[in-house]
Structure formats: structure tokens, C-alpha cells
Coordinates of C-alpha atoms in Angstrom, one line a residue:
M1 CA 88.3 52.7 61.3
P2 CA 88.0 49.4 63.2
V3 CA 85.5 49.4 66.0
N4 CA 86.7 47.8 69.3
L5 CA 83.4 45.6 70.0
A6 CA 83.9 45.5 73.7
T7 CA 83.7 49.2 74.2
G8 CA 81.8 50.9 70.7
R9 CA 85.2 53.3 70.4
A10 CA 87.2 53.3 67.4
C11 CA 90.2 51.9 67.5
G12 CA 93.2 50.4 66.0
I13 CA 96.1 47.3 67.4
T14 CA 93.8 46.0 70.0
A15 CA 95.9 43.4 70.7
L16 CA 99.8 42.2 70.4
I17 CA 101.4 38.7 71.2
D18 CA 105.2 37.9 71.2
F19 CA 105.7 34.3 72.2
T20 CA 108.7 32.2 72.4
D21 CA 108.0 28.7 70.4
P22 CA 107.4 26.8 73.6
C23 CA 109.6 23.7 71.9
N24 CA 112.6 25.7 70.6
A25 CA 113.3 28.7 72.5
A26 CA 115.9 30.0 69.9
G27 CA 113.5 29.2 66.7
P28 CA 111.3 32.2 65.6
R29 CA 109.1 33.7 67.7
L30 CA 104.9 34.1 67.5
R31 CA 104.5 37.8 67.1
H32 CA 101.0 39.3 65.5
A33 CA 99.0 42.2 65.7
F34 CA 95.5 42.4 66.0
D35 CA 92.8 45.1 65.2
A36 CA 89.4 44.5 66.3
P37 CA 88.0 41.0 66.4
R38 CA 85.1 39.7 64.0
R39 CA 83.0 38.9 67.7
L40 CA 83.6 38.3 71.4
L41 CA 83.0 35.7 73.8
V42 CA 82.7 36.4 77.1
A43 CA 81.3 34.5 80.3
R44 CA 80.5 36.5 83.4
R45 CA 79.3 33.4 85.1
V46 CA 80.9 29.9 86.0
E47 CA 78.4 27.9 84.5
E48 CA 79.5 29.8 81.5
V49 CA 82.8 29.5 81.2
A50 CA 83.1 26.0 79.7
G51 CA 80.7 27.2 76.8
V52 CA 82.8 29.8 75.8
L53 CA 85.9 27.7 75.6
G54 CA 84.1 25.0 73.6
A55 CA 83.1 28.1 71.1
A56 CA 86.6 29.8 71.0
E57 CA 88.1 26.3 70.3
A58 CA 85.4 25.9 67.6
A59 CA 86.3 28.8 66.1
A60 CA 90.2 28.2 65.7
R61 CA 89.5 25.0 64.4
A62 CA 87.4 26.5 61.5
G63 CA 90.8 28.5 60.5
H64 CA 90.3 31.5 63.0
W65 CA 92.6 32.6 65.4
C66 CA 91.1 33.5 69.5
L67 CA 93.2 35.7 72.0
G68 CA 91.8 35.9 75.3
G69 CA 91.8 33.8 78.6
L70 CA 90.6 33.7 82.1
R71 CA 90.4 34.8 85.4
Y72 CA 92.0 33.2 88.3
E73 CA 88.0 33.2 89.4
A74 CA 87.1 30.5 86.9
A75 CA 88.4 27.8 88.6
P76 CA 85.3 26.6 90.1
A77 CA 83.6 26.3 86.9
F78 CA 86.0 22.7 86.4
D79 CA 85.7 21.8 89.9
A80 CA 83.3 23.3 92.5
A81 CA 86.0 22.4 95.2
L82 CA 88.5 24.8 94.1
A83 CA 87.8 28.1 96.5
V84 CA 88.3 31.2 95.0
H85 CA 87.0 34.7 96.3
D86 CA 83.5 36.0 95.1
A87 CA 83.9 38.3 92.2
P88 CA 81.6 41.6 92.9
P89 CA 79.0 42.1 90.2
D90 CA 80.6 44.8 88.5
A91 CA 84.0 42.1 88.3
P92 CA 85.0 41.5 84.3
P93 CA 84.7 38.4 82.9
L94 CA 85.4 35.5 83.9
A95 CA 86.3 34.5 80.5
W96 CA 87.1 36.5 77.3
F97 CA 88.1 35.5 73.9
A98 CA 88.5 37.3 70.8
V99 CA 87.6 36.2 67.9
H100 CA 89.6 37.5 64.6
D101 CA 89.8 36.1 61.0
A102 CA 93.9 36.6 60.5
P103 CA 96.5 38.1 62.6
L104 CA 98.2 40.9 61.3
P105 CA 101.9 41.4 60.7
W106 CA 104.2 42.9 63.9
P107 CA 103.8 46.5 63.7
Q108 CA 106.9 48.6 62.7
Q109 CA 108.6 50.4 65.4
Q110 CA 106.6 53.8 65.8
G111 CA 106.6 56.6 68.5
E112 CA 103.9 55.2 70.1
D113 CA 106.2 52.3 71.5
F114 CA 108.6 54.4 73.5
A115 CA 106.1 57.5 74.2
P116 CA 106.2 58.3 77.5
A117 CA 104.3 56.0 80.1
Y118 CA 104.5 55.8 84.1
L119 CA 103.4 53.8 86.6
D120 CA 102.9 55.4 89.9
W121 CA 102.6 52.9 93.1
D122 CA 100.8 53.2 96.2
A123 CA 102.4 52.0 99.7
P124 CA 103.7 48.3 99.3
P125 CA 102.1 45.8 101.3
A126 CA 102.8 45.5 104.9
R127 CA 105.9 43.3 106.2
A128 CA 104.1 42.6 109.3
A129 CA 101.3 41.0 107.6
F130 CA 103.5 39.3 105.0
E131 CA 105.0 37.7 107.8
A132 CA 101.9 36.6 109.7
A133 CA 100.4 34.7 106.5
L134 CA 103.8 32.8 106.2
A135 CA 103.6 32.1 110.0
R136 CA 100.3 30.8 109.4
L137 CA 100.8 28.9 106.3
Q138 CA 103.9 27.1 108.5
R139 CA 101.4 26.1 110.8
G140 CA 99.0 24.4 108.6
I141 CA 102.1 22.4 106.8
A142 CA 102.7 21.7 110.3
A143 CA 99.5 20.1 110.6
G144 CA 99.7 18.3 107.4
E145 CA 96.8 20.2 105.6
Y146 CA 99.0 20.7 102.6
Y147 CA 103.0 21.0 102.1
Q148 CA 103.3 24.1 99.3
V149 CA 100.7 27.4 99.0
N150 CA 101.3 29.9 97.4
H151 CA 101.3 33.2 98.6
T152 CA 100.5 36.3 97.0
A153 CA 99.7 40.1 97.1
A154 CA 98.6 42.9 95.2
F155 CA 100.6 46.2 94.5
T156 CA 98.6 48.9 93.1
G157 CA 99.1 52.0 91.7
R158 CA 97.8 54.8 88.7
W159 CA 99.1 54.2 85.2
R160 CA 99.6 57.4 82.7
G161 CA 100.0 57.2 78.8
M162 CA 99.3 54.9 76.2
P163 CA 98.5 51.1 77.0
R164 CA 100.8 50.5 74.1
A165 CA 103.8 52.2 75.1
L166 CA 103.7 50.6 78.9
F167 CA 103.6 47.5 76.9
G168 CA 106.7 47.9 75.1
A169 CA 108.4 49.4 78.5
L170 CA 107.5 45.9 80.0
R171 CA 108.6 44.1 77.3
R172 CA 111.9 45.7 77.3
A173 CA 112.1 45.0 80.8
Q174 CA 111.2 41.4 81.0
P175 CA 112.4 40.2 77.1
G176 CA 111.6 36.9 75.9
G177 CA 108.9 34.5 77.7
Y178 CA 105.1 34.8 76.3
A179 CA 104.5 38.3 76.1
L180 CA 100.5 39.6 75.3
W181 CA 98.6 42.9 75.5
L182 CA 94.8 42.4 75.3
D183 CA 92.8 45.5 75.2
M184 CA 89.4 43.5 76.8
G185 CA 87.5 46.9 77.0
E186 CA 86.9 47.3 80.5
T187 CA 90.4 46.3 81.1
Q188 CA 93.9 45.4 79.7
A189 CA 96.0 43.3 80.4
L190 CA 99.6 43.4 79.9
S191 CA 101.5 40.4 80.4
V192 CA 105.4 39.4 80.2
S193 CA 105.2 36.3 81.9
P194 CA 108.0 33.9 81.3
E195 CA 106.1 30.9 82.4
L196 CA 104.5 28.7 79.9
F197 CA 100.8 27.2 81.3
F198 CA 100.5 24.9 78.2
D199 CA 100.9 24.6 74.8
W200 CA 98.8 21.2 73.4
R201 CA 99.2 20.3 69.8
A202 CA 95.7 18.9 69.1
G203 CA 94.1 16.9 65.5
P204 CA 90.2 17.0 65.1
D205 CA 89.8 14.3 67.1
G206 CA 91.5 15.9 70.4
R207 CA 94.7 13.4 70.1
G208 CA 97.9 15.2 70.6
A209 CA 100.7 16.2 72.2
I210 CA 100.6 18.5 75.3
L211 CA 103.8 20.1 77.3
T212 CA 103.8 21.9 80.4
R213 CA 106.7 24.0 81.8
P214 CA 106.1 25.1 85.4
M215 CA 108.1 27.7 87.0
K216 CA 108.8 27.3 91.0
G217 CA 112.4 28.0 92.9
T218 CA 113.6 31.3 92.5
A219 CA 117.2 33.4 92.9
A220 CA 118.1 36.9 92.7
R221 CA 120.6 38.1 90.2
G222 CA 123.9 38.6 91.1
A223 CA 126.0 41.9 91.2
T224 CA 128.9 40.4 89.3
P225 CA 129.6 37.5 86.7
A226 CA 131.0 35.7 89.6
D227 CA 128.2 36.3 92.0
D228 CA 125.7 35.8 89.2
A229 CA 127.2 32.2 89.1
A230 CA 127.6 31.1 92.0
R231 CA 123.7 32.4 92.9
E232 CA 122.5 29.9 89.7
Q233 CA 124.7 27.2 91.6
A234 CA 123.2 27.7 94.9
L235 CA 119.5 27.6 93.6
R236 CA 120.0 24.6 91.7
A237 CA 121.7 22.8 94.9
S238 CA 118.7 24.3 97.4
P239 CA 117.0 21.6 99.3
K240 CA 114.4 24.0 99.7
E241 CA 113.8 25.1 95.7
R242 CA 114.2 21.8 94.6
A243 CA 111.5 20.3 96.4
E244 CA 109.4 23.3 95.7
N245 CA 109.5 22.5 92.2
V246 CA 109.4 18.9 92.5
M247 CA 106.2 19.1 94.6
I248 CA 104.6 20.9 91.8
V249 CA 105.7 18.7 89.0
D250 CA 104.2 15.7 90.8
L251 CA 101.0 17.7 91.1
L252 CA 101.4 18.2 87.4
R253 CA 102.0 15.0 86.4
N254 CA 98.7 13.6 88.3
D255 CA 96.8 16.6 86.5
L256 CA 97.7 16.0 83.2
S257 CA 97.0 11.6 84.0
R258 CA 93.2 12.9 83.6
I259 CA 93.8 13.8 80.1
A260 CA 96.6 11.8 79.0
Q261 CA 96.8 8.3 77.0
V262 CA 98.1 5.6 79.2
G263 CA 101.8 5.5 80.3
S264 CA 102.5 8.8 78.3
V265 CA 102.8 11.3 81.4
R266 CA 107.0 11.9 81.3
V267 CA 109.4 14.6 82.6
P268 CA 112.2 15.0 79.9
Q269 CA 113.6 17.9 81.9
L270 CA 113.6 18.5 85.5
L271 CA 115.3 21.0 87.4
R272 CA 116.4 23.5 84.7
T273 CA 117.9 26.8 85.3
Q274 CA 116.5 29.8 83.6
A275 CA 118.0 33.3 83.6
L276 CA 115.7 36.7 83.5
P277 CA 116.9 40.3 84.2
A278 CA 116.2 40.3 88.0
V279 CA 116.1 36.4 89.3
W280 CA 117.0 32.9 87.9
Q281 CA 114.3 30.8 87.7
M282 CA 113.8 26.7 88.2
T283 CA 111.6 24.6 85.5
S284 CA 110.4 21.7 84.6
D285 CA 108.9 20.0 81.7
V286 CA 106.1 17.8 81.7
Q287 CA 104.6 16.2 78.8
A288 CA 101.7 13.9 77.6
D289 CA 100.1 12.6 74.5
T290 CA 96.1 13.8 75.1
R291 CA 93.5 10.8 74.3
A292 CA 90.8 11.2 71.3
G293 CA 88.2 13.1 72.4
T294 CA 90.0 15.4 74.6
R295 CA 88.3 19.6 74.1
L296 CA 90.2 22.2 75.4
A297 CA 87.4 22.4 78.1
D298 CA 89.0 19.0 79.3
V299 CA 92.8 20.3 79.3
F300 CA 91.6 23.1 81.8
A301 CA 89.6 21.0 83.9
A302 CA 92.5 18.8 84.0
L303 CA 95.1 21.8 85.0
F304 CA 93.8 25.3 86.0
P305 CA 94.8 27.1 87.8
C306 CA 98.4 25.9 87.3
G307 CA 99.7 24.2 90.0
S308 CA 102.6 26.5 90.2
V309 CA 100.1 29.5 91.4
T310 CA 98.1 27.5 94.0
G311 CA 100.2 24.8 95.8
A312 CA 99.9 21.2 96.8
P313 CA 97.2 19.7 97.4
K314 CA 95.6 21.9 94.9
V315 CA 92.3 21.7 97.0
Q316 CA 93.7 22.1 100.1
A317 CA 96.0 24.8 99.0
M318 CA 93.6 27.1 97.1
R319 CA 91.3 26.9 100.4
A320 CA 94.2 28.6 102.4
I321 CA 94.9 31.1 99.5
R322 CA 91.3 31.9 100.0
A323 CA 91.4 32.2 103.7
L324 CA 94.6 34.4 103.3
E325 CA 94.6 36.4 100.7
G326 CA 92.4 39.6 100.8
G327 CA 90.3 39.5 97.7
P328 CA 90.3 38.0 93.9
R329 CA 93.8 37.8 91.8
G330 CA 91.9 38.0 88.5
I331 CA 93.9 37.7 85.5
Y332 CA 97.0 37.5 88.0
C333 CA 97.5 33.5 88.1
G334 CA 94.5 32.7 85.3
A335 CA 95.7 31.9 82.1
L336 CA 96.6 34.3 79.0
G337 CA 97.0 33.0 75.2
V338 CA 96.1 32.1 71.9
L339 CA 94.0 29.5 70.0
R340 CA 95.0 29.0 66.7
P341 CA 94.6 26.7 63.6
D342 CA 97.9 24.4 63.0
P343 CA 98.7 23.9 59.4
I344 CA 101.1 21.0 60.2
G345 CA 98.2 18.7 61.9
G346 CA 95.7 19.6 58.6
P347 CA 92.6 20.6 58.6
G348 CA 90.4 21.0 61.8
A349 CA 94.3 20.9 63.8
I350 CA 94.9 23.5 66.8
A351 CA 97.8 25.0 68.5
A352 CA 96.5 26.1 72.0
T353 CA 99.7 28.2 73.7
F354 CA 98.7 29.8 77.3
N355 CA 101.0 31.3 79.8
V356 CA 100.7 31.8 83.2
P357 CA 100.1 35.2 84.1
I358 CA 102.8 36.1 86.4
R359 CA 104.6 39.2 85.6
T360 CA 101.5 41.0 84.6
L361 CA 100.2 44.2 84.7
E362 CA 96.0 44.7 84.7
L363 CA 94.6 47.9 84.0
H364 CA 91.4 49.5 84.9
A365 CA 90.5 53.3 84.2
D366 CA 93.6 55.0 85.7
R367 CA 94.2 52.3 87.8
V368 CA 97.0 49.6 88.0
R369 CA 97.0 46.1 89.7
C370 CA 100.6 43.9 89.2
G371 CA 100.2 40.3 91.7
I372 CA 103.4 38.8 93.0
G373 CA 104.2 36.3 95.1
S374 CA 105.9 32.7 96.3
G375 CA 105.8 29.4 97.1
I376 CA 105.8 28.8 100.7
V377 CA 107.2 25.1 102.4
W378 CA 108.3 24.2 105.4
G379 CA 111.5 25.3 105.0
A380 CA 111.0 28.8 103.5
D381 CA 112.3 31.7 105.4
A382 CA 110.5 35.1 106.0
D383 CA 113.4 37.1 105.5
A384 CA 114.3 35.5 101.7
E385 CA 110.6 35.3 100.7
W386 CA 110.3 39.1 101.0
R387 CA 113.8 40.0 99.2
E388 CA 112.1 37.1 96.8
W389 CA 109.0 39.5 96.2
Q390 CA 111.2 42.5 95.9
A391 CA 113.2 40.7 92.8
K392 CA 110.4 39.5 91.2
R393 CA 108.6 43.1 90.9
A394 CA 111.9 44.5 89.8
F395 CA 110.3 44.3 85.9
A396 CA 107.5 46.4 86.9
E397 CA 109.8 48.9 88.7
R398 CA 112.4 49.1 85.2
A399 CA 109.4 49.7 83.5
S400 CA 107.7 52.2 85.7
A401 CA 109.0 55.6 84.0
P402 CA 111.4 56.1 80.8
F403 CA 115.1 56.4 81.4
D404 CA 118.7 57.0 79.5
L405 CA 121.9 55.1 80.4
L406 CA 124.3 57.6 81.6
E407 CA 128.0 58.0 81.4
T408 CA 130.0 61.0 83.2
L409 CA 133.2 61.6 81.9
A410 CA 136.0 64.2 82.2
L411 CA 137.0 66.2 79.3
E412 CA 140.0 68.0 79.6
G413 CA 142.1 69.8 76.5
G414 CA 140.3 67.8 73.8
R415 CA 140.3 64.5 75.3
L416 CA 137.9 62.2 77.3
R417 CA 139.5 60.5 80.4
H418 CA 139.3 56.9 80.5
R419 CA 137.1 56.9 77.3
A420 CA 137.2 53.1 76.7
E421 CA 136.5 52.3 80.5
H422 CA 133.3 53.9 80.7
L423 CA 132.2 52.7 76.6
A424 CA 133.0 49.1 78.0
R425 CA 130.8 50.2 81.3
L426 CA 127.6 51.6 78.5
A427 CA 127.7 48.4 76.7
Q428 CA 127.1 46.0 79.3
A429 CA 124.4 48.5 80.7
A430 CA 122.9 48.2 77.2
A431 CA 123.1 45.1 77.3
H432 CA 121.6 44.4 80.5
F433 CA 118.7 46.4 79.7
G434 CA 118.2 45.7 76.2
Y435 CA 119.3 49.2 74.6
P436 CA 120.6 49.5 71.0
F437 CA 124.0 50.1 71.1
D438 CA 126.3 51.1 68.3
A439 CA 130.1 51.3 69.2
D440 CA 130.8 53.2 65.8
A441 CA 128.3 56.0 66.2
V442 CA 128.9 56.2 70.0
H443 CA 132.7 57.2 69.0
Q444 CA 131.6 59.4 66.1
R445 CA 130.0 61.7 68.7
L446 CA 132.3 61.2 71.4
D447 CA 135.1 62.8 68.7
A448 CA 132.8 65.2 67.9
L449 CA 132.6 66.4 71.7
E450 CA 136.1 66.6 71.8
R451 CA 136.9 68.7 68.8
A452 CA 134.6 70.8 69.9
H453 CA 136.3 71.4 73.5
P454 CA 139.8 71.7 72.2
Q455 CA 140.6 73.5 75.7
G456 CA 139.5 73.7 79.7
A457 CA 138.0 71.6 82.1
W458 CA 134.5 70.3 81.2
R459 CA 132.0 67.4 82.6
A460 CA 130.6 65.8 79.4
R461 CA 127.7 63.5 79.7
L462 CA 126.3 60.5 77.6
L463 CA 123.2 59.6 77.1
L464 CA 121.9 56.7 75.0
D465 CA 117.9 55.6 75.2
A466 CA 115.9 53.0 74.9
R467 CA 115.8 53.6 71.1
G468 CA 119.4 53.4 70.8
A469 CA 119.3 57.2 70.3
L470 CA 122.6 59.1 71.9
Q471 CA 122.8 62.7 73.4
A472 CA 126.5 64.1 74.5
E473 CA 126.8 67.4 76.0
A474 CA 129.4 69.3 77.9
H475 CA 129.4 71.8 81.3
A476 CA 132.4 73.9 82.2
L477 CA 134.1 71.9 85.3
A478 CA 135.0 74.1 88.2
P479 CA 138.0 72.5 90.7
T480 CA 136.7 71.0 93.5
A481 CA 138.4 72.2 96.9
T482 CA 139.8 69.3 99.3
P483 CA 139.3 67.6 102.0
V484 CA 135.4 67.0 101.0
L485 CA 133.2 66.4 103.8
L486 CA 131.2 63.1 103.9
A487 CA 128.1 62.5 106.4
L488 CA 126.7 59.5 107.2
A489 CA 123.1 58.6 106.1
D490 CA 120.4 58.7 108.6
R491 CA 118.9 55.4 107.5
P492 CA 119.6 52.3 105.2
F493 CA 119.7 52.6 101.1
A494 CA 116.9 50.3 100.8
Q495 CA 117.8 50.5 97.0
A496 CA 121.4 48.9 97.5
H497 CA 120.9 45.9 95.7
S498 CA 118.4 47.3 92.6
E499 CA 119.8 47.4 88.9
F500 CA 119.7 51.2 89.2
V501 CA 122.4 50.9 91.4
R502 CA 124.6 48.4 89.5
H503 CA 124.2 50.5 86.4
K504 CA 124.2 54.0 85.7
T505 CA 121.3 55.6 84.4
T506 CA 119.0 59.1 84.4
R507 CA 116.8 57.5 87.0
R508 CA 118.2 58.7 90.7
A509 CA 115.3 59.4 92.8
H510 CA 116.8 56.8 95.4
Y511 CA 120.1 58.5 95.3
A512 CA 118.8 62.1 95.1
A513 CA 116.3 61.5 98.0
F514 CA 120.2 61.1 100.3
A515 CA 121.9 64.1 98.6
P516 CA 123.0 66.5 101.2
Q517 CA 121.4 70.1 101.4
P518 CA 122.7 73.1 99.4
G519 CA 124.3 75.1 101.6
S520 CA 125.3 72.2 104.5
G521 CA 128.8 72.3 103.3
V522 CA 128.7 68.1 102.7
F523 CA 130.0 67.0 99.9
D524 CA 128.6 63.8 99.6
T525 CA 126.2 61.4 101.9
L526 CA 127.5 57.7 103.1
L527 CA 125.3 55.5 102.1
Y528 CA 124.5 51.9 103.9
N529 CA 122.3 48.8 103.1
A530 CA 120.0 47.3 105.2
A531 CA 122.6 45.0 106.5
G532 CA 124.9 47.8 108.0
E533 CA 127.3 47.4 105.1
I534 CA 128.9 50.6 103.8
T535 CA 128.3 51.1 100.0
E536 CA 128.8 54.3 98.4
G537 CA 128.2 58.1 97.9
T538 CA 125.0 59.5 95.9
F539 CA 127.4 60.3 93.3
G540 CA 131.1 58.4 93.6
N541 CA 132.7 55.6 95.3
V542 CA 134.4 55.8 98.8
A543 CA 137.4 54.4 99.7
A544 CA 138.3 54.0 103.6
L545 CA 142.0 53.7 105.7
L546 CA 141.2 50.8 108.0
D547 CA 143.8 48.7 110.0
G548 CA 146.5 50.3 107.6
R549 CA 144.9 49.7 104.5
W550 CA 142.5 51.5 102.2
I551 CA 139.9 48.9 101.3
T552 CA 136.5 50.3 98.9
P553 CA 133.1 47.9 99.4
S554 CA 132.8 44.8 97.5
L555 CA 130.2 44.9 94.9
S556 CA 128.4 42.5 96.4
C557 CA 127.3 45.3 99.4
G558 CA 125.2 47.2 96.2
L559 CA 127.2 49.8 94.7
L560 CA 127.8 50.9 91.2
P561 CA 131.1 49.5 90.2
G562 CA 132.7 53.0 89.1
V563 CA 135.4 53.5 86.6
G564 CA 137.6 55.5 89.2
R565 CA 136.9 52.9 91.8
A566 CA 137.9 49.9 88.9
L567 CA 141.2 51.8 88.3
A568 CA 142.1 52.3 91.5
L569 CA 141.9 48.6 92.4
R570 CA 143.9 47.9 89.3
G571 CA 146.7 49.2 91.4
S572 CA 148.1 48.3 95.0
Q573 CA 146.4 51.0 96.3
V574 CA 143.0 50.1 97.4
Q575 CA 141.5 46.7 98.0
E576 CA 137.7 45.1 97.9
G577 CA 136.7 44.5 101.5
L578 CA 134.0 45.1 104.2
L579 CA 133.1 47.9 105.8
R580 CA 130.5 47.9 108.5
L581 CA 128.6 50.6 110.6
Q582 CA 130.7 49.5 113.7
D583 CA 134.2 50.1 112.4
L584 CA 133.8 53.5 111.6
P585 CA 134.9 54.6 115.2
R586 CA 138.4 52.9 113.5
V587 CA 138.7 54.6 110.2
Q588 CA 141.9 56.2 109.9
G589 CA 141.1 58.1 106.1
W590 CA 138.6 58.5 104.0
A591 CA 138.2 58.9 100.5
F592 CA 136.1 60.1 97.8
V593 CA 136.5 58.3 94.5
N594 CA 134.9 58.6 90.8
S595 CA 136.2 59.0 87.3
L596 CA 135.3 62.6 87.0
R597 CA 137.2 64.1 89.8
G598 CA 139.4 61.7 90.5
W599 CA 140.6 60.5 94.0
L600 CA 139.5 63.3 96.9
P601 CA 140.8 62.9 100.4
A602 CA 137.8 63.3 102.3
Q603 CA 136.4 63.5 105.9
L604 CA 133.1 61.6 107.6
R605 CA 130.8 63.9 110.1
M606 CA 129.1 61.3 112.4
P607 CA 125.6 61.8 113.1
G608 CA 124.7 63.8 116.3

């Protein structure tokens, strides 16, 4: 049994890497596993960092694979003017690399990859502190101290389960990009970063090609295809988001010039949008040819930390970061990646690929830490930046606990009602979450369910898990007395725009918190979002008769696209629209709508 040299404990796989090819996103991925390393390269003091980078580079040029990275607090190793928080005496190493003889094949999926893993988050950073920091930064921008600062905060909590299972959940939540799991002994890094820090292909003399791809400019994904396309276009056109990206491109052009052959720095791709599960991101490519004599430590000295996570000018921005942020960033905003031999370049050539560890969890004992941030410029708006933080954190929320995709259908007289519509919605959810979906297998399971229930009325549930496994069950469905009673929620539904609202899953705690109390006589709770717009009930959609016409809230308000709602919209009975809290006294009638129970006349009980 191999032994992890960092901890002395017996172990199997200690690292997994799943990197996009930076030069060909459609090409084969760099996907490997690694067992116990032959040795570790560790720097605990600033003055040791350059030596560790040199040793890792030498090992890669000798034919080994080195996985590891640097914490954000390693920055003063390259320039004493780069201000960071002092790390406590018991902090993990500033630089850490594991040296392996060779990679192992990517492991076949096992139960461990889908074992339950849970993230239980503490209270989030305070909104008031966030707004105060933003205002302080904008005063600094107005005074000419800097023109962009990347402000971040740490979300913390506890984790349970197996690290490999949690890494699998994170990869499903944030597929693609530059994913890496490292068991570093004292800590574990689980990164599913979409951002490339740099990819450097260099011969033995240091000459080669280097690519950086800063990610700056963000927009949340839309609730519908049309809304999503509009948000992408708005991101492309936004002067604020474009300026944010161009500022960092200029910074990186300057950084690269320190190691580049004269006249070789170029920007072949500027302001390109990239679709991620929760957000649209804007990226640009900055490339150069490195000079003879360039070494890995020189590359880090020129680029680290990446300008996208500092701001510009870098020195002044990092001073502002230290003044505002309460402690070290750690692995977040540092660098994680791999050094390996490059057979194309010949003997002694290497390929070095590192991500910027955003969308990254750091585990220490039973604690978990996740940093989230955004670039603050003069035109930044507190509400928009706060929403951006929530959208960027969605990957961790998605991976916080296992969930199945769910469809609930009416089964009457041996036939499932609106079967095709439900399966189309299930297929859309499977595509969104990356769950395997076998349409033939689904039809076979539902055919069997229909044959088993040839008579009576049933509530059928179809579940699809992360492996693509299906479960179908049926429970007796009692008739519903009408009109049903709705009660207005006593507070806004904060999760209205979550992907766990737009898609139906077994993760329903956010709905359960608003569900009517048993024995209250209330059939369902009427929800509204932070803008005061009515959205839906906790287990169905709603419609209201207003000014002589029936309207159902627009999907842009944040609600499930119910099958019953869609069927009602196909005819002339209902139209989409906005229904606000102030409109409620004018509503002349209500209906609860879902595929299971159909159109139910309803009454609304107002508070008080």
C-alpha cells in the first residue's frame, strides 16, 4: 500500500487532474490520477519559494510530473512590494509540489465518486461590510490610488464525506475548465477553476510560447434561452465589464513583457464570452514568446498573483486588498497546476499549466473555505456586485449535497398524463446538471409503471440520479376539494433565481421553509421575490385574474416552468406577465396550476 509522504498514512489516489487543453478546448483533456509521490517540495518561508519552483522545474525537465502550486501569500517571494497578510505560524506551506514518476490512467467511476458528501455553510459575510468595502474602494479610485481592485471574502463551513466524492460533485457542478484535487496532507485543494493562469511550453533553454487567459466580466445566466442570450449580449456590450477586462489585459501585457522576446506580446482574442453553468464570463488571450534563459521562477515573478485577482496597478491594488480583507486568502487566488515533460519539444522540454484557483475549496480537518470576489471599478454597483457573488458561489451550493432530478406526473387509468412534456423537461434538467439521460430507459421504466397501475388515480414520481440511475414509484392520489386556500409568504423568497427553482429536483429545503403548517387549512404558500414580484407556490404555479385577464408570473421573476403552466399558456386562457405585491388588492380571482392536479380555483389569504 502506498504511503502519503505528507502525512505518513496509507493511501491510494492522492491527486486527480482534469484540465482543458488551453489551445484546443474541443481537444482531448489532460486527465490523470496520481498515487503517493516519490518526494515533496515544500516552502514554508518566502525565501524558499523560488528554490521550490526551481526544483519542480528541474524534476519536470528530468521526466517527472509535478503537481502543486502556490498560495496567494507567496507573492512577496517575487516582489517585496506585493502586500499580503502574514500567515500564522501553523499555516500550510506557501509552495507545495508533489513529484511523481508518471501519471496513472483516469480511474473508472466507482461508488466513491458518487458517495454522499455534504457542505454545511456558516452564515455568509455581512452585506453591510461588503457595501462599506465597496464604498471605500471607490473613494480610492476617485483619489487616483488605483483603478480596479479585486475584492473578495471567505465563505466558511464544515464538510462531511470523502474528498474524492466531493471533488466529483464539484466537477459535475462546474464541468470543464482546469479541475484539480490535491491531497496535500495538512490541507486538501479541490479546484474546478474555469480560469487559466498560464500555459507555458518551453525548451531546455527557456525559449517557448506562453499563453495567459484572464477572466474578468461576469453576468448571471438567464432563466430562458432568450433571456440567457440577452444577458450574454448585455455582457458583451457593457462598458463597465469591458473596461474591467481591458484593464487586466493591459496589466498582463505589461507583466509578460518582463519575460518576452521584444515585440512578441500580442492579444489574439479580446473580450470573448464563455458560458459556465451559473454565469457568463468574459475572457481575453494574451500571448508572448519567452526569451532564452527564462525559468519557471521568472514566469511566476513576472505574473504572480494573476492580475485578474488583484486589480491594477497590482502593487497599489494589493495594498488595498490587505487593508480591507480580514486575513490570508490561502490557495484561493494563488496558482494550482502541473509541470510535465513535453515530448513535442524534445528532451528537457516542459509544459507548465496552472489555473487561477477561483471556484476552489480548501479543506482543513473538518472545515471548508471558499473564496468569492469580483473586480471593483468606478462604475460598480453594490446590488449588482452582490448578485455576482451569489452567482459565482452557485457551484458550491450545487455540490453541497446530493440530489436527484424529479418529475411528478398524474397516472390515471394506466396512462401517464402529459408524459412527453415531463420527459422533455427532465431531459433539459439533465443537460443543465450534466446527469446522464437515456430516453429509452426512461420510457421502459414508465411503461412498466403504467402496466402496474391499470386503474385508479396515482401520483407518479420519476427520479434520475447523478449516475443516470432511474427510480419510478406511484402513490394513491386523493381528489382535491376546491377552492384551495393560498397564504401570502411573510418574507421574500431569496432563492427565487436559483437553478434549484428553475429545475425540479429533490433539493427542496428552500421551498419547505415556506410550506404551510399542517392543520392550518392552507393548501400552498404564495411566494414573491426580493423585487416584490409574485413568483409561484411551493409545489405549483399560480395564475391571477387581473384587469379582466388571467396572467401567470413570467419566468424572469424566478420560478419553475411547470408543465401545467406551459399547457395553460398554449391556449388563450392565460398570458405571462408581472404581478407585484401592490397589485394584489386588485386581483379578482386566483388559480393554483400544476400538471398533477390541473387548474384549481383558489382564494388568497392576506397577512394580518
